[in-house]
């Protein structure tokens, strides 16, 4: 009888995925919980073993994916993608604790990917509906232009007022105008402006004309796109 599934394998995967960013570590822990619940489901009534022969049971895999149907389609896609990524990691990592053959892992990956394609089609339609609903909330272009012109005039005055009064109300006004100005001009999320540091402002990159480039290291998509 092969040994029961070793939780240390999941911890190795966690260390492979996670960084020092809190959100990414939380997401990595969530992916581990997806893998744990999936293995328990497709192995029932037995317990998962290190040979992962439960992956031959394509019917149970199908039933597990179907059990996610009450969740949002985005969550379904993330859950199944987590499983696929875990088994792809096992293929490359060649951990001594894992006795599953490449054939077993390939079989499981193929089945999960096949089922995830169906979810992906639903996800595309879902995203289109979300974009359509968001378009109704887009601020009109003439309003954006008006705000930018007013902010250009108001910001220098409000900054001087903030220096003089140091009140919470003055700070709120300057912060709101500044973040709005950045978002409207760059298209970045407000979180980028929120994570702009004093050090980045004090030591910017400058071109020959004296214009400054402010960079933000920490933001939602920094792991994919790098600095904002």
Tab-separated table of C-alpha atoms in Angstrom:
chain	number	residue	atom	x	y	z
A	1	UNK	CA	0.000	0.000	0.000
A	2	UNK	CA	1.572	3.336	-1.045
A	3	UNK	CA	2.062	5.905	1.719
A	4	UNK	CA	-0.642	8.515	2.271
A	5	UNK	CA	-0.257	11.883	0.617
A	6	UNK	CA	2.548	13.901	2.206
A	7	UNK	CA	1.511	17.447	3.144
A	8	UNK	CA	5.159	18.499	2.877
A	9	UNK	CA	4.734	18.343	-0.906
A	10	UNK	CA	2.110	21.076	-0.724
A	11	UNK	CA	4.424	23.178	1.426
A	12	UNK	CA	7.195	22.836	-1.182
A	13	UNK	CA	4.731	24.022	-3.820
A	14	UNK	CA	3.744	26.938	-1.597
A	15	UNK	CA	7.366	28.045	-1.275
A	16	UNK	CA	7.715	27.759	-5.056
A	17	UNK	CA	4.676	30.002	-5.676
A	18	UNK	CA	4.739	32.521	-2.851
A	19	UNK	CA	6.734	35.688	-2.453
A	20	UNK	CA	6.983	38.136	0.436
A	21	UNK	CA	3.773	39.849	-0.735
A	22	UNK	CA	0.878	39.198	1.623
A	23	UNK	CA	-1.759	38.939	-1.124
A	24	UNK	CA	0.278	36.475	-3.151
A	25	UNK	CA	0.881	34.311	-0.085
A	26	UNK	CA	-2.854	34.311	0.659
A	27	UNK	CA	-3.590	33.302	-2.940
A	28	UNK	CA	-1.010	30.514	-2.720
A	29	UNK	CA	-2.593	29.152	0.461
A	30	UNK	CA	-5.966	29.229	-1.278
A	31	UNK	CA	-4.582	27.197	-4.188
A	32	UNK	CA	-3.280	24.609	-1.734
A	33	UNK	CA	-6.742	24.289	-0.191
A	34	UNK	CA	-8.160	23.668	-3.697
A	35	UNK	CA	-5.658	20.865	-4.274
A	36	UNK	CA	-6.277	19.340	-0.857
A	37	UNK	CA	-10.076	19.248	-1.283
A	38	UNK	CA	-9.786	17.924	-4.840
A	39	UNK	CA	-7.498	15.021	-3.884
A	40	UNK	CA	-9.746	14.119	-0.980
A	41	UNK	CA	-12.801	14.109	-3.255
A	42	UNK	CA	-11.427	12.044	-6.136
A	43	UNK	CA	-9.754	9.536	-3.771
A	44	UNK	CA	-12.903	8.875	-1.682
A	45	UNK	CA	-13.689	6.597	0.076
A	46	UNK	CA	-9.931	6.044	0.337
A	47	UNK	CA	-7.317	8.623	1.235
A	48	UNK	CA	-4.947	10.197	-1.323
A	49	UNK	CA	-1.661	8.340	-1.748
A	50	UNK	CA	1.696	9.412	-3.129
A	51	UNK	CA	1.283	7.325	-6.296
A	52	UNK	CA	-1.736	9.543	-7.156
A	53	UNK	CA	-3.501	6.694	-8.904
A	54	UNK	CA	-6.727	8.509	-8.098
A	55	UNK	CA	-5.967	10.526	-11.252
A	56	UNK	CA	-6.956	7.505	-13.342
A	57	UNK	CA	-10.513	7.962	-12.073
A	58	UNK	CA	-11.684	10.431	-14.720
A	59	UNK	CA	-15.291	10.070	-13.639
A	60	UNK	CA	-14.505	11.295	-10.114
A	61	UNK	CA	-12.484	14.169	-11.576
A	62	UNK	CA	-15.511	15.130	-13.660
A	63	UNK	CA	-17.755	14.925	-10.586
A	64	UNK	CA	-15.389	17.154	-8.597
A	65	UNK	CA	-15.409	19.821	-11.300
A	66	UNK	CA	-19.212	19.593	-11.452
A	67	UNK	CA	-19.349	20.072	-7.670
A	68	UNK	CA	-17.942	23.577	-8.219
A	69	UNK	CA	-20.945	24.643	-10.304
A	70	UNK	CA	-22.483	26.712	-7.498
A	71	UNK	CA	-19.383	28.920	-7.384
A	72	UNK	CA	-18.785	31.935	-9.614
A	73	UNK	CA	-17.381	30.900	-12.983
A	74	UNK	CA	-14.168	32.841	-12.267
A	75	UNK	CA	-13.711	30.858	-9.042
A	76	UNK	CA	-14.364	27.576	-10.865
A	77	UNK	CA	-11.669	28.419	-13.402
A	78	UNK	CA	-9.178	29.374	-10.683
A	79	UNK	CA	-9.864	26.156	-8.730
A	80	UNK	CA	-9.304	23.859	-11.704
A	81	UNK	CA	-6.308	25.877	-12.913
A	82	UNK	CA	-4.758	25.478	-9.448
A	83	UNK	CA	-5.014	21.692	-9.746
A	84	UNK	CA	-3.481	21.699	-13.234
A	85	UNK	CA	-0.591	23.912	-12.110
A	86	UNK	CA	0.065	21.692	-9.095
A	87	UNK	CA	0.402	18.525	-11.164
A	88	UNK	CA	2.559	20.324	-13.733
A	89	UNK	CA	4.782	21.399	-10.832
A	90	UNK	CA	5.066	17.786	-9.651
A	91	UNK	CA	6.132	16.719	-13.151
A	92	UNK	CA	9.032	19.185	-13.142
A	93	UNK	CA	10.005	19.095	-9.464
A	94	UNK	CA	10.758	15.358	-9.334
A	95	UNK	CA	10.242	15.230	-5.569
A	96	UNK	CA	11.404	12.054	-3.848
A	97	UNK	CA	8.161	11.867	-1.846
A	98	UNK	CA	6.068	11.603	-5.020
A	99	UNK	CA	5.929	8.114	-6.556
A	100	UNK	CA	3.370	8.975	-9.244
A	101	UNK	CA	4.494	8.153	-12.776
A	102	UNK	CA	4.645	10.741	-15.552
A	103	UNK	CA	1.893	8.763	-17.272
A	104	UNK	CA	-0.437	9.167	-14.282
A	105	UNK	CA	0.284	12.885	-13.990
A	106	UNK	CA	-0.198	13.448	-17.726
A	107	UNK	CA	-3.507	11.622	-17.614
A	108	UNK	CA	-4.790	13.792	-14.772
A	109	UNK	CA	-3.545	17.022	-16.347
A	110	UNK	CA	-5.201	16.142	-19.656
A	111	UNK	CA	-8.563	15.470	-17.997
A	112	UNK	CA	-8.535	18.644	-15.885
A	113	UNK	CA	-7.502	20.751	-18.888
A	114	UNK	CA	-10.265	19.219	-20.960
A	115	UNK	CA	-12.870	20.139	-18.341
A	116	UNK	CA	-11.376	23.594	-17.789
A	117	UNK	CA	-11.831	24.429	-21.486
A	118	UNK	CA	-15.596	24.218	-20.973
A	119	UNK	CA	-15.366	26.551	-17.984
A	120	UNK	CA	-13.149	28.890	-20.005
A	121	UNK	CA	-15.898	29.325	-22.619
A	122	UNK	CA	-18.343	30.325	-19.884
A	123	UNK	CA	-15.716	32.648	-18.423
A	124	UNK	CA	-15.354	34.514	-21.720
A	125	UNK	CA	-19.102	35.186	-21.853
A	126	UNK	CA	-19.069	36.192	-18.182
A	127	UNK	CA	-16.271	38.702	-18.720
A	128	UNK	CA	-18.077	40.224	-21.688
A	129	UNK	CA	-21.179	40.744	-19.530
A	130	UNK	CA	-19.070	42.338	-16.778
A	131	UNK	CA	-17.401	44.709	-19.239
A	132	UNK	CA	-20.793	45.696	-20.632
A	133	UNK	CA	-22.146	46.444	-17.153
A	134	UNK	CA	-19.048	48.469	-16.260
A	135	UNK	CA	-19.293	50.559	-19.420
A	136	UNK	CA	-22.478	52.104	-18.038
A	137	UNK	CA	-20.449	53.509	-15.130
A	138	UNK	CA	-17.648	55.071	-17.170
A	139	UNK	CA	-17.252	58.775	-16.498
A	140	UNK	CA	-18.035	60.865	-19.588
A	141	UNK	CA	-14.992	62.213	-21.461
A	142	UNK	CA	-16.081	65.841	-21.077
A	143	UNK	CA	-16.315	65.374	-17.297
A	144	UNK	CA	-12.786	63.918	-17.216
A	145	UNK	CA	-11.452	66.829	-19.260
A	146	UNK	CA	-13.170	69.318	-16.960
A	147	UNK	CA	-11.691	67.627	-13.872
A	148	UNK	CA	-8.160	67.633	-15.313
A	149	UNK	CA	-8.294	71.332	-16.172
A	150	UNK	CA	-9.668	72.227	-12.739
A	151	UNK	CA	-7.108	70.015	-10.980
A	152	UNK	CA	-4.214	71.726	-12.776
A	153	UNK	CA	-5.313	75.038	-11.292
A	154	UNK	CA	-6.487	73.782	-7.935
A	155	UNK	CA	-3.671	71.390	-6.973
A	156	UNK	CA	-0.858	73.966	-6.560
A	157	UNK	CA	-3.143	76.200	-4.497
A	158	UNK	CA	-4.386	73.324	-2.352
A	159	UNK	CA	-0.833	72.088	-1.775
A	160	UNK	CA	0.131	75.507	-0.425
A	161	UNK	CA	-2.981	75.493	1.748
A	162	UNK	CA	-2.062	72.035	3.061
A	163	UNK	CA	1.430	73.243	4.015
A	164	UNK	CA	-0.118	76.151	5.905
A	165	UNK	CA	-2.914	74.316	7.727
A	166	UNK	CA	-1.880	70.629	7.869
A	167	UNK	CA	-5.543	69.745	8.409
A	168	UNK	CA	-7.115	66.393	7.610
A	169	UNK	CA	-9.637	68.079	5.308
A	170	UNK	CA	-6.862	69.779	3.312
A	171	UNK	CA	-4.981	66.502	3.025
A	172	UNK	CA	-8.094	64.678	1.793
A	173	UNK	CA	-8.674	67.268	-0.925
A	174	UNK	CA	-5.083	67.204	-2.170
A	175	UNK	CA	-4.975	63.403	-2.079
A	176	UNK	CA	-8.253	63.101	-3.979
A	177	UNK	CA	-7.172	65.579	-6.642
A	178	UNK	CA	-3.729	64.016	-7.003
A	179	UNK	CA	-4.980	60.421	-7.281
A	180	UNK	CA	-7.709	61.486	-9.699
A	181	UNK	CA	-5.168	63.353	-11.809
A	182	UNK	CA	-2.839	60.331	-11.925
A	183	UNK	CA	-5.630	57.850	-12.734
A	184	UNK	CA	-7.126	60.017	-15.494
A	185	UNK	CA	-3.750	60.636	-17.137
A	186	UNK	CA	-2.219	57.162	-16.871
A	187	UNK	CA	-5.122	54.709	-16.728
A	188	UNK	CA	-3.588	53.038	-13.666
A	189	UNK	CA	-5.717	51.700	-10.823
A	190	UNK	CA	-5.984	53.942	-7.780
A	191	UNK	CA	-3.915	51.348	-5.882
A	192	UNK	CA	-0.865	52.409	-7.899
A	193	UNK	CA	-1.220	55.980	-6.620
A	194	UNK	CA	-1.860	54.705	-3.096
A	195	UNK	CA	1.456	52.822	-3.168
A	196	UNK	CA	3.495	55.744	-4.476
A	197	UNK	CA	6.172	56.310	-1.831
A	198	UNK	CA	7.829	59.480	-0.580
A	199	UNK	CA	11.194	58.049	-1.647
A	200	UNK	CA	9.962	57.585	-5.241
A	201	UNK	CA	8.810	61.212	-5.327
A	202	UNK	CA	12.018	62.581	-3.801
A	203	UNK	CA	14.323	60.572	-6.080
A	204	UNK	CA	12.628	60.359	-9.494
A	205	UNK	CA	14.206	59.543	-12.827
A	206	UNK	CA	14.612	62.712	-14.920
A	207	UNK	CA	15.053	63.301	-18.631
A	208	UNK	CA	17.020	66.089	-20.331
A	209	UNK	CA	13.999	68.388	-20.189
A	210	UNK	CA	13.675	68.000	-16.439
A	211	UNK	CA	10.507	65.902	-16.605
A	212	UNK	CA	10.217	63.247	-13.887
A	213	UNK	CA	9.255	59.582	-14.065
A	214	UNK	CA	7.759	58.252	-10.828
A	215	UNK	CA	7.811	54.468	-10.419
A	216	UNK	CA	5.717	52.245	-8.152
A	217	UNK	CA	7.111	48.821	-7.240
A	218	UNK	CA	4.156	47.369	-5.340
A	219	UNK	CA	0.786	47.142	-7.077
A	220	UNK	CA	-1.816	44.542	-8.059
A	221	UNK	CA	-0.207	43.345	-11.291
A	222	UNK	CA	3.443	43.998	-10.460
A	223	UNK	CA	4.317	40.288	-10.614
A	224	UNK	CA	3.172	40.249	-14.249
A	225	UNK	CA	3.991	43.722	-15.537
A	226	UNK	CA	6.691	44.951	-13.148
A	227	UNK	CA	6.894	48.568	-12.044
A	228	UNK	CA	4.104	51.034	-12.794
